[in-house]
Amino acid sequence: METHSHPYVPQDLHLPGYVPCFLSMSTILSVYAVSSILVISFVWIFSGRIPKKTKVERLLMCWWAFTGLTHMIVEGYFVFAPEFFKDKSGFYLAEVWKEYSKGDSRYAARDAGIVTVEGLTAVLEGPACLLAIYAIATGKSYSYILQFAISLGQLYGTAVYFITAILEGDNFSTSSFYYYAYYIAANASWVVIPSIIAIRCWRNICAAFRVQGGQTKKPKVR
Amino acid sequence: METHSHPYVPQDLHLPGYVPCFLSMSTILSVYAVSSILVISFVWIFSGRIPKKTKVERLLMCWWAFTGLTHMIVEGYFVFAPEFFKDKSGFYLAEVWKEYSKGDSRYAARDAGIVTVEGLTAVLEGPACLLAIYAIATGKSYSYILQFAISLGQLYGTAVYFITAILEGDNFSTSSFYYYAYYIAANASWVVIPSIIAIRCWRNICAAFRVQGGQTKKPKVR
């Protein structure tokens, strides 16, 4: 098996059968950006046809569609394709992870913590995000607690992601460009947005209990 | 530095300065059991003096006291004492982790995933458990969402704990006795009880929104 030298750090990382990226960084990012914009536009237009949905609710539906499909398709591929770095076909999702590993080589190295977090995210949180769109669209009583649960899962996963890296020396990036562009910037959305959503859900849930408290002093389990 | 051979698996785990357990297994477990019974008894009696608390609420307060103090004291010690396996003083908490490492040597080996999960558990979830006792005692509107958040964090942590072990070969126990007694049985409570509490909170929160939905169709953010 022919092995090319890989661009990842640490350089002694053993990746037998590694095949370099076929697609350029701009191609990879453009495909992801255009797909995301298409998904978000579709959900924004579709949600505008549902009566009595506020702009915040419609924005949330866009976020859940974007993040849910990212979890299921992009991260799902990583979880179930341990040998993506050997891909010779130029398959887009393999290229994504070959490229992203320049920001965090633990992906190519198949670090157990990374695979675990990505597995929970892809398999549990991904489908739950799509359920959240349905819950918001139809005004289900579980809408807030579901969104809260997913956001907390995303925050826990991101915390594990960053803290394990720090404990292991924080030296998995090919260069400081990839460190800040991929490892920091690409993950920042999954810290900021879930935090905002979790706080919003927390407040709404507390408000619902205060309303209920005005009727009967103590909520009853069904 | 004198190094004793350690009892952990894998046997080639390098633990320079390791000092064997001073306390017997029965002593370690008895101290934990007696302390836990004292805490639970105290909270049960104390909660009986609060008007209108149901038995379920009082049991929950006992659980949050037990699990919160375990997180803060026992797991907190592990997080901030990376060299517990070198302890020569027979200090109880160091002995706990020397003993528990027979069920999961990743503790002695200071695995990054373990330290991360234990860190989040000790630093965030521990104090949150004590807040949950106060929230139940005083009937705060955030009582259910707080208990839900902690339970979900415990479940996510336990999932990371078990899945990373499986991905890394599930071979960290000194014997099958320690595997089942420590690694499986001791952790089972933190799968079963948080699941039950999370389901109970989910149902109560949905019920609160149905009550609120009877008044105004859509909950408002404050």
CSV table of C-alpha atoms in Angstrom, one decimal:
chain,number,residue,atom,x,y,z
A,1,MET,CA,0.0,0.0,0.0
A,2,GLU,CA,1.5,3.3,-1.1
A,3,THR,CA,1.6,5.9,1.7
A,4,HIS,CA,1.9,9.6,1.2
A,5,SER,CA,3.3,11.8,3.9
A,6,HIS,CA,0.4,13.6,5.7
A,7,PRO,CA,0.2,17.3,6.6
A,8,TYR,CA,-1.0,16.7,10.2
A,9,VAL,CA,0.5,17.5,13.6
A,10,PRO,CA,2.0,15.6,15.4
A,11,GLN,CA,4.1,14.6,12.4
A,12,ASP,CA,4.8,11.1,13.8
A,13,LEU,CA,1.1,10.3,13.6
A,14,HIS,CA,0.9,7.0,11.8
A,15,LEU,CA,-1.7,7.0,9.0
A,16,PRO,CA,-0.9,4.1,6.7
A,17,GLY,CA,-2.6,4.5,3.3
A,18,TYR,CA,-3.2,8.2,3.6
A,19,VAL,CA,-4.3,9.9,0.4
A,20,PRO,CA,-4.0,13.7,0.1
A,21,CYS,CA,-7.0,16.0,-0.4
A,22,PHE,CA,-8.2,16.3,-4.0
A,23,LEU,CA,-10.4,19.3,-3.4
A,24,SER,CA,-9.1,22.7,-2.5
A,25,MET,CA,-10.1,24.4,0.8
A,26,SER,CA,-12.2,27.0,-1.1
A,27,THR,CA,-14.1,24.3,-2.9
A,28,ILE,CA,-14.8,22.3,0.3
A,29,LEU,CA,-16.0,25.5,2.1
A,30,SER,CA,-18.0,26.7,-0.8
A,31,VAL,CA,-20.0,23.5,-1.1
A,32,TYR,CA,-20.7,23.5,2.6
A,33,ALA,CA,-21.7,27.2,2.6
A,34,VAL,CA,-23.9,26.9,-0.5
A,35,SER,CA,-25.6,23.8,0.8
A,36,SER,CA,-26.2,25.5,4.2
A,37,ILE,CA,-27.6,28.6,2.6
A,38,LEU,CA,-30.0,26.5,0.4
A,39,VAL,CA,-31.2,24.5,3.5
A,40,ILE,CA,-31.7,27.7,5.6
A,41,SER,CA,-33.5,29.5,2.7
A,42,PHE,CA,-35.8,26.6,2.2
A,43,VAL,CA,-36.7,26.4,5.9
A,44,TRP,CA,-37.1,30.2,6.2
A,45,ILE,CA,-39.5,30.2,3.2
A,46,PHE,CA,-41.4,27.1,4.3
A,47,SER,CA,-41.7,28.4,7.9
A,48,GLY,CA,-43.2,31.6,6.7
A,49,ARG,CA,-46.2,29.7,5.5
A,50,ILE,CA,-47.0,28.4,9.0
A,51,PRO,CA,-49.5,30.7,10.7
A,52,LYS,CA,-48.4,32.6,13.9
A,53,LYS,CA,-44.7,31.7,13.8
A,54,THR,CA,-42.5,34.6,15.1
A,55,LYS,CA,-39.2,35.5,13.4
A,56,VAL,CA,-37.3,34.0,16.3
A,57,GLU,CA,-39.1,30.7,15.9
A,58,ARG,CA,-38.4,30.7,12.2
A,59,LEU,CA,-34.7,31.5,12.8
A,60,LEU,CA,-34.6,28.6,15.3
A,61,MET,CA,-36.1,26.2,12.7
A,62,CYS,CA,-33.4,27.3,10.3
A,63,TRP,CA,-30.7,26.7,12.9
A,64,TRP,CA,-32.1,23.2,13.8
A,65,ALA,CA,-32.2,22.3,10.1
A,66,PHE,CA,-28.6,23.5,9.5
A,67,THR,CA,-27.1,21.9,12.7
A,68,GLY,CA,-29.2,18.7,12.5
A,69,LEU,CA,-28.1,18.0,8.9
A,70,THR,CA,-24.5,18.9,9.7
A,71,HIS,CA,-24.7,16.4,12.6
A,72,MET,CA,-26.3,13.6,10.6
A,73,ILE,CA,-24.6,13.9,7.3
A,74,VAL,CA,-21.1,15.5,7.9
A,75,GLU,CA,-20.4,14.2,11.4
A,76,GLY,CA,-22.4,11.0,10.8
A,77,TYR,CA,-20.0,10.2,7.9
A,78,PHE,CA,-17.0,10.7,10.1
A,79,VAL,CA,-18.4,8.4,12.8
A,80,PHE,CA,-19.0,5.5,10.4
A,81,ALA,CA,-16.0,6.0,8.0
A,82,PRO,CA,-12.9,5.3,10.2
A,83,GLU,CA,-10.7,5.2,7.1
A,84,PHE,CA,-11.8,8.4,5.4
A,85,PHE,CA,-8.2,9.5,5.2
A,86,LYS,CA,-7.5,6.6,2.7
A,87,ASP,CA,-10.3,7.7,0.3
A,88,LYS,CA,-9.1,7.9,-3.3
A,89,SER,CA,-12.4,8.8,-4.9
A,90,GLY,CA,-12.4,12.5,-4.0
A,91,PHE,CA,-15.7,11.9,-2.2
A,92,TYR,CA,-16.8,15.2,-0.7
A,93,LEU,CA,-17.4,14.1,2.9
A,94,ALA,CA,-14.0,12.3,3.1
A,95,GLU,CA,-12.4,15.5,1.8
A,96,VAL,CA,-14.1,17.6,4.5
A,97,TRP,CA,-12.5,15.5,7.2
A,98,LYS,CA,-9.1,15.3,5.5
A,99,GLU,CA,-9.2,19.1,5.4
A,100,TYR,CA,-10.6,19.6,8.9
A,101,SER,CA,-8.0,17.3,10.4
A,102,LYS,CA,-5.5,20.0,9.6
A,103,GLY,CA,-7.2,22.0,12.4
A,104,ASP,CA,-7.5,18.9,14.7
A,105,SER,CA,-5.5,15.8,13.8
A,106,ARG,CA,-7.4,13.8,16.4
A,107,TYR,CA,-10.0,13.2,13.7
A,108,ALA,CA,-7.6,11.5,11.4
A,109,ALA,CA,-6.1,9.7,14.4
A,110,ARG,CA,-9.5,8.4,15.4
A,111,ASP,CA,-9.2,9.6,19.0
A,112,ALA,CA,-11.7,7.7,21.2
A,113,GLY,CA,-13.0,10.9,22.9
A,114,ILE,CA,-13.7,12.6,19.5
A,115,VAL,CA,-15.4,9.5,18.0
A,116,THR,CA,-17.6,9.2,21.2
A,117,VAL,CA,-18.7,12.9,21.1
A,118,GLU,CA,-19.3,12.8,17.3
A,119,GLY,CA,-21.2,9.5,17.7
A,120,LEU,CA,-23.5,10.9,20.3
A,121,THR,CA,-23.9,14.1,18.3
A,122,ALA,CA,-24.6,12.3,14.9
A,123,VAL,CA,-26.8,9.5,16.2
A,124,LEU,CA,-28.8,11.1,19.0
A,125,GLU,CA,-28.6,14.9,18.6
A,126,GLY,CA,-28.9,15.0,14.7
A,127,PRO,CA,-32.4,13.3,14.5
A,128,ALA,CA,-33.4,15.3,17.7
A,129,CYS,CA,-32.7,18.5,15.8
A,130,LEU,CA,-35.1,17.5,13.0
A,131,LEU,CA,-37.7,16.7,15.7
A,132,ALA,CA,-37.2,20.2,17.1
A,133,ILE,CA,-38.2,21.7,13.7
A,134,TYR,CA,-41.4,19.7,13.8
A,135,ALA,CA,-42.0,20.6,17.5
A,136,ILE,CA,-41.6,24.3,16.8
A,137,ALA,CA,-43.7,24.1,13.6
A,138,THR,CA,-46.6,22.4,15.4
A,139,GLY,CA,-46.2,24.1,18.8
A,140,LYS,CA,-45.7,20.9,20.8
A,141,SER,CA,-45.5,21.1,24.6
A,142,TYR,CA,-42.1,19.5,24.5
A,143,SER,CA,-40.6,22.1,22.2
A,144,TYR,CA,-38.6,24.0,24.8
A,145,ILE,CA,-37.4,21.0,26.8
A,146,LEU,CA,-36.3,19.2,23.6
A,147,GLN,CA,-34.4,22.3,22.3
A,148,PHE,CA,-32.8,22.7,25.8
A,149,ALA,CA,-31.8,19.0,25.8
A,150,ILE,CA,-30.1,19.2,22.4
A,151,SER,CA,-28.4,22.5,23.2
A,152,LEU,CA,-27.0,21.1,26.5
A,153,GLY,CA,-25.8,18.0,24.7
A,154,GLN,CA,-24.0,20.2,22.1
A,155,LEU,CA,-22.4,22.3,24.9
A,156,TYR,CA,-21.3,19.2,26.8
A,157,GLY,CA,-19.8,17.7,23.6
A,158,THR,CA,-18.0,21.0,22.8
A,159,ALA,CA,-16.7,21.1,26.4
A,160,VAL,CA,-15.3,17.6,26.2
A,161,TYR,CA,-13.9,18.4,22.7
A,162,PHE,CA,-11.9,21.4,24.0
A,163,ILE,CA,-10.9,20.2,27.5
A,164,THR,CA,-9.5,16.9,26.3
A,165,ALA,CA,-7.4,18.8,23.7
A,166,ILE,CA,-6.0,21.1,26.4
A,167,LEU,CA,-5.3,18.1,28.7
A,168,GLU,CA,-3.5,16.4,25.9
A,169,GLY,CA,-1.2,19.3,25.1
A,170,ASP,CA,-3.4,21.3,22.6
A,171,ASN,CA,-1.0,20.5,19.7
A,172,PHE,CA,-3.1,19.0,17.0
A,173,SER,CA,-3.1,21.8,14.4
A,174,THR,CA,-1.0,22.0,11.2
A,175,SER,CA,-0.5,25.7,11.7
A,176,SER,CA,-2.0,28.6,13.7
A,177,PHE,CA,-4.1,29.5,10.7
A,178,TYR,CA,-5.9,26.1,10.9
A,179,TYR,CA,-6.0,26.3,14.7
A,180,TYR,CA,-8.0,29.5,14.6
A,181,ALA,CA,-9.9,29.0,11.4
A,182,TYR,CA,-11.0,25.3,11.9
A,183,TYR,CA,-10.5,24.4,15.6
A,184,ILE,CA,-11.6,27.6,17.2
A,185,ALA,CA,-13.8,29.6,14.7
A,186,ALA,CA,-15.7,26.6,13.2
A,187,ASN,CA,-16.7,25.3,16.6
A,188,ALA,CA,-17.5,28.7,18.1
A,189,SER,CA,-21.0,28.7,16.7
A,190,TRP,CA,-21.7,25.5,18.7
A,191,VAL,CA,-20.8,27.3,21.9
A,192,VAL,CA,-22.5,30.6,21.3
A,193,ILE,CA,-25.8,29.5,19.7
A,194,PRO,CA,-26.6,26.5,22.0
A,195,SER,CA,-25.9,28.8,25.0
A,196,ILE,CA,-28.3,31.4,23.8
A,197,ILE,CA,-31.0,28.8,23.0
A,198,ALA,CA,-30.5,27.0,26.4
A,199,ILE,CA,-30.9,30.3,28.3
A,200,ARG,CA,-34.1,31.1,26.2
A,201,CYS,CA,-35.6,27.7,26.9
A,202,TRP,CA,-34.7,27.9,30.6
A,203,ARG,CA,-36.5,31.2,30.9
A,204,ASN,CA,-39.5,30.0,29.0
A,205,ILE,CA,-39.8,26.9,31.1
A,206,CYS,CA,-39.5,28.9,34.4
A,207,ALA,CA,-42.2,31.3,33.1
A,208,ALA,CA,-44.5,28.3,32.3
A,209,PHE,CA,-44.1,27.1,35.9
A,210,ARG,CA,-44.8,30.5,37.3
A,211,VAL,CA,-48.1,30.6,35.2
A,212,GLN,CA,-49.0,27.2,36.4
A,213,GLY,CA,-48.0,28.1,40.0
A,214,GLY,CA,-50.7,30.8,39.8
A,215,GLN,CA,-53.3,28.1,39.3
A,216,THR,CA,-52.2,25.2,41.4
A,217,LYS,CA,-49.3,25.6,43.8
A,218,LYS,CA,-47.4,22.5,42.7
A,219,PRO,CA,-47.1,20.9,39.3
A,220,LYS,CA,-48.4,17.4,39.1
A,221,VAL,CA,-46.7,14.4,37.3
A,222,ARG,CA,-49.1,13.0,34.7
B,1,MET,CA,11.9,7.1,44.1
B,2,GLU,CA,10.9,3.5,45.1
B,3,THR,CA,8.2,2.1,42.8
B,4,HIS,CA,6.0,-0.8,43.8
B,5,SER,CA,4.4,-3.0,41.1
B,6,HIS,CA,0.8,-1.9,40.6
B,7,PRO,CA,-2.2,-4.2,40.3
B,8,TYR,CA,-3.8,-2.5,37.3
B,9,VAL,CA,-4.5,-3.6,33.8
B,10,PRO,CA,-2.8,-3.1,31.3
B,11,GLN,CA,0.2,-4.3,33.3
B,12,ASP,CA,2.6,-2.1,31.3
B,13,LEU,CA,0.9,1.0,32.5
B,14,HIS,CA,3.7,3.2,33.8
B,15,LEU,CA,3.0,4.6,37.3
B,16,PRO,CA,6.3,5.7,38.8
B,17,GLY,CA,6.0,6.2,42.5
B,18,TYR,CA,2.9,4.1,42.9
B,19,VAL,CA,2.2,3.2,46.6
B,20,PRO,CA,-0.2,0.3,47.2
B,21,CYS,CA,-3.6,0.7,49.1
B,22,PHE,CA,-3.3,0.9,52.8
B,23,LEU,CA,-7.1,0.4,53.5
B,24,SER,CA,-9.0,-2.8,52.7
B,25,MET,CA,-11.8,-2.8,50.2
B,26,SER,CA,-14.3,-3.4,53.0
B,27,THR,CA,-13.0,-0.4,54.9
B,28,ILE,CA,-13.2,1.8,51.9
B,29,LEU,CA,-16.7,0.7,51.0
B,30,SER,CA,-17.9,0.9,54.6
B,31,VAL,CA,-16.8,4.4,55.1
B,32,TYR,CA,-18.5,5.5,51.8
B,33,ALA,CA,-21.7,3.5,52.7
B,34,VAL,CA,-21.9,4.9,56.3
B,35,SER,CA,-21.2,8.5,55.2
B,36,SER,CA,-23.9,8.2,52.5
B,37,ILE,CA,-26.4,6.8,54.9
B,38,LEU,CA,-25.7,9.6,57.3
B,39,VAL,CA,-26.2,12.2,54.6
B,40,ILE,CA,-29.4,10.6,53.3
B,41,SER,CA,-30.8,10.2,56.8
B,42,PHE,CA,-30.1,13.8,57.6
B,43,VAL,CA,-31.7,15.1,54.4
B,44,TRP,CA,-34.7,12.8,54.9
B,45,ILE,CA,-35.3,14.0,58.4
B,46,PHE,CA,-34.7,17.7,57.6
B,47,SER,CA,-36.9,17.6,54.5
B,48,GLY,CA,-39.7,16.1,56.6
B,49,ARG,CA,-39.9,19.4,58.5
B,50,ILE,CA,-40.6,21.4,55.3
B,51,PRO,CA,-44.4,21.8,54.8
B,52,LYS,CA,-46.1,20.2,51.8
B,53,LYS,CA,-43.2,18.2,50.5
B,54,THR,CA,-44.2,14.8,49.0
B,55,LYS,CA,-42.2,11.6,49.6
B,56,VAL,CA,-40.9,11.7,46.0
B,57,GLU,CA,-39.6,15.3,46.5
B,58,ARG,CA,-37.9,14.2,49.8
B,59,LEU,CA,-36.3,11.2,48.1
B,60,LEU,CA,-35.1,13.5,45.3
B,61,MET,CA,-33.5,15.8,47.9
B,62,CYS,CA,-31.7,12.8,49.4
B,63,TRP,CA,-30.5,11.7,45.9
B,64,TRP,CA,-29.2,15.2,45.1
B,65,ALA,CA,-27.4,15.4,48.4
B,66,PHE,CA,-25.8,12.0,48.0
B,67,THR,CA,-24.8,12.5,44.3
B,68,GLY,CA,-23.8,16.2,44.8
B,69,LEU,CA,-21.4,15.4,47.7
B,70,THR,CA,-20.0,12.4,45.8
B,71,HIS,CA,-19.3,14.6,42.8
B,72,MET,CA,-17.8,17.4,44.8
B,73,ILE,CA,-15.8,15.5,47.4
B,74,VAL,CA,-14.9,12.1,45.9
B,75,GLU,CA,-14.7,13.0,42.2
B,76,GLY,CA,-13.5,16.6,43.0
B,77,TYR,CA,-10.5,15.1,44.8
B,78,PHE,CA,-9.6,12.9,41.8
B,79,VAL,CA,-9.8,15.9,39.4
B,80,PHE,CA,-7.4,18.0,41.5
B,81,ALA,CA,-5.1,15.2,42.7
B,82,PRO,CA,-3.3,13.9,39.6
B,83,GLU,CA,-0.8,12.0,41.8
B,84,PHE,CA,-3.2,10.2,44.1
B,85,PHE,CA,-1.6,6.9,43.3
B,86,LYS,CA,1.6,8.1,45.0
B,87,ASP,CA,-0.1,8.9,48.3
B,88,LYS,CA,1.8,7.5,51.3
B,89,SER,CA,-0.4,8.9,54.0
B,90,GLY,CA,-3.4,6.5,53.7
B,91,PHE,CA,-5.6,9.5,53.0
B,92,TYR,CA,-9.1,8.1,52.4
B,93,LEU,CA,-9.9,9.8,49.1
B,94,ALA,CA,-6.6,8.7,47.6
B,95,GLU,CA,-7.3,5.1,48.8
B,96,VAL,CA,-10.8,5.3,47.1
B,97,TRP,CA,-9.2,6.0,43.7
B,98,LYS,CA,-6.4,3.5,44.1
B,99,GLU,CA,-9.0,0.9,44.8
B,100,TYR,CA,-11.4,2.1,42.1
B,101,SER,CA,-8.6,2.0,39.5
B,102,LYS,CA,-8.7,-1.8,39.8
B,103,GLY,CA,-12.1,-1.5,38.0
B,104,ASP,CA,-10.9,1.1,35.6
B,105,SER,CA,-7.2,1.8,35.3
B,106,ARG,CA,-7.8,4.9,33.2
B,107,TYR,CA,-8.2,6.8,36.5
B,108,ALA,CA,-4.6,6.0,37.6
B,109,ALA,CA,-3.4,6.6,34.0
B,110,ARG,CA,-5.1,10.0,34.0
B,111,ASP,CA,-6.9,9.5,30.7
B,112,ALA,CA,-7.9,12.9,29.3
B,113,GLY,CA,-11.5,11.8,28.6
B,114,ILE,CA,-11.9,10.6,32.2
B,115,VAL,CA,-10.4,13.8,33.7
B,116,THR,CA,-12.6,15.9,31.5
B,117,VAL,CA,-15.9,14.1,32.4
B,118,GLU,CA,-14.9,14.0,36.1
B,119,GLY,CA,-14.0,17.7,36.0
B,120,LEU,CA,-17.3,18.8,34.5
B,121,THR,CA,-19.1,16.5,37.0
B,122,ALA,CA,-17.2,17.8,40.0
B,123,VAL,CA,-17.0,21.5,39.2
B,124,LEU,CA,-20.4,22.1,37.4
B,125,GLU,CA,-22.8,19.3,38.4
B,126,GLY,CA,-21.7,18.9,42.0
B,127,PRO,CA,-22.7,22.5,43.1
B,128,ALA,CA,-25.8,22.3,40.8
B,129,CYS,CA,-27.0,19.2,42.8
B,130,LEU,CA,-26.9,21.2,46.0
B,131,LEU,CA,-28.8,24.0,44.3
B,132,ALA,CA,-31.4,21.4,43.3
B,133,ILE,CA,-32.0,20.6,46.9
B,134,TYR,CA,-32.6,24.3,47.7
B,135,ALA,CA,-34.8,24.6,44.5
B,136,ILE,CA,-37.0,21.6,45.6
B,137,ALA,CA,-37.1,22.7,49.2
B,138,THR,CA,-38.3,26.2,48.3
B,139,GLY,CA,-40.4,25.2,45.2
B,140,LYS,CA,-38.5,27.4,42.7
B,141,SER,CA,-39.8,27.7,39.2
B,142,TYR,CA,-36.4,26.4,37.9
B,143,SER,CA,-36.5,23.2,40.0
B,144,TYR,CA,-37.5,20.8,37.1
B,145,ILE,CA,-35.3,22.3,34.4
B,146,LEU,CA,-32.3,22.4,36.8
B,147,GLN,CA,-32.8,18.7,37.8
B,148,PHE,CA,-33.2,17.9,34.1
B,149,ALA,CA,-30.0,19.7,33.1
B,150,ILE,CA,-28.0,17.9,35.8
B,151,SER,CA,-29.4,14.5,35.0
B,152,LEU,CA,-28.7,15.0,31.3
B,153,GLY,CA,-25.1,16.0,32.1
B,154,GLN,CA,-24.7,12.8,34.2
B,155,LEU,CA,-26.1,10.7,31.4
B,156,TYR,CA,-23.9,12.3,28.8
B,157,GLY,CA,-20.8,11.9,31.1
B,158,THR,CA,-21.6,8.2,31.7
B,159,ALA,CA,-22.1,7.7,28.0
B,160,VAL,CA,-18.7,9.2,27.2
B,161,TYR,CA,-17.2,7.1,30.1
B,162,PHE,CA,-18.5,3.8,28.7
B,163,ILE,CA,-18.2,4.5,25.0
B,164,THR,CA,-14.6,5.7,25.1
B,165,ALA,CA,-13.7,2.5,27.1
B,166,ILE,CA,-15.4,0.3,24.4
B,167,LEU,CA,-13.6,2.1,21.6
B,168,GLU,CA,-10.2,1.7,23.4
B,169,GLY,CA,-10.6,-2.0,23.9
B,170,ASP,CA,-12.6,-2.3,27.2
B,171,ASN,CA,-9.5,-3.8,28.9
B,172,PHE,CA,-8.9,-1.6,32.0
B,173,SER,CA,-10.0,-4.0,34.8
B,174,THR,CA,-7.8,-6.0,37.0
B,175,SER,CA,-10.3,-8.9,37.0
B,176,SER,CA,-13.9,-9.6,36.0
B,177,PHE,CA,-14.8,-9.2,39.6
B,178,TYR,CA,-13.6,-5.5,39.6
B,179,TYR,CA,-15.1,-5.1,36.1
B,180,TYR,CA,-18.6,-5.9,37.3
B,181,ALA,CA,-18.4,-4.6,40.8
B,182,TYR,CA,-16.7,-1.2,40.2
B,183,TYR,CA,-16.9,-0.4,36.5
B,184,ILE,CA,-20.5,-1.7,35.8
B,185,ALA,CA,-22.3,-1.8,39.2
B,186,ALA,CA,-21.0,1.3,40.8
B,187,ASN,CA,-21.8,3.3,37.7
B,188,ALA,CA,-25.2,1.8,37.0
B,189,SER,CA,-27.0,4.1,39.5
B,190,TRP,CA,-25.8,7.1,37.4
B,191,VAL,CA,-27.5,5.6,34.4
B,192,VAL,CA,-30.8,4.5,35.9
B,193,ILE,CA,-31.6,7.3,38.4
B,194,PRO,CA,-30.8,10.2,36.1
B,195,SER,CA,-32.9,8.6,33.3
B,196,ILE,CA,-35.9,8.3,35.7
B,197,ILE,CA,-35.4,11.9,36.9
B,198,ALA,CA,-35.0,13.3,33.4
B,199,ILE,CA,-38.2,11.5,32.2
B,200,ARG,CA,-40.1,12.9,35.3
B,201,CYS,CA,-38.9,16.4,34.6
B,202,TRP,CA,-39.6,16.2,30.9
B,203,ARG,CA,-43.2,15.2,31.7
B,204,ASN,CA,-43.7,17.9,34.3
B,205,ILE,CA,-42.3,20.6,32.0
B,206,CYS,CA,-44.6,19.4,29.1
B,207,ALA,CA,-47.6,19.4,31.6
B,208,ALA,CA,-46.7,23.0,32.6
B,209,PHE,CA,-46.8,24.1,29.0
B,210,ARG,CA,-50.1,22.4,28.4
B,211,VAL,CA,-51.6,24.3,31.4
B,212,GLN,CA,-50.1,27.5,30.1
B,213,GLY,CA,-51.4,26.7,26.6
B,214,GLY,CA,-54.9,26.7,28.1
B,215,GLN,CA,-54.4,30.4,29.0
B,216,THR,CA,-52.4,31.9,26.2
B,217,LYS,CA,-51.6,29.9,23.1
B,218,LYS,CA,-47.9,30.7,23.0
B,219,PRO,CA,-45.4,31.0,25.9
B,220,LYS,CA,-43.7,34.4,26.0
B,221,VAL,CA,-40.0,35.0,26.7
B,222,ARG,CA,-39.7,37.3,29.7
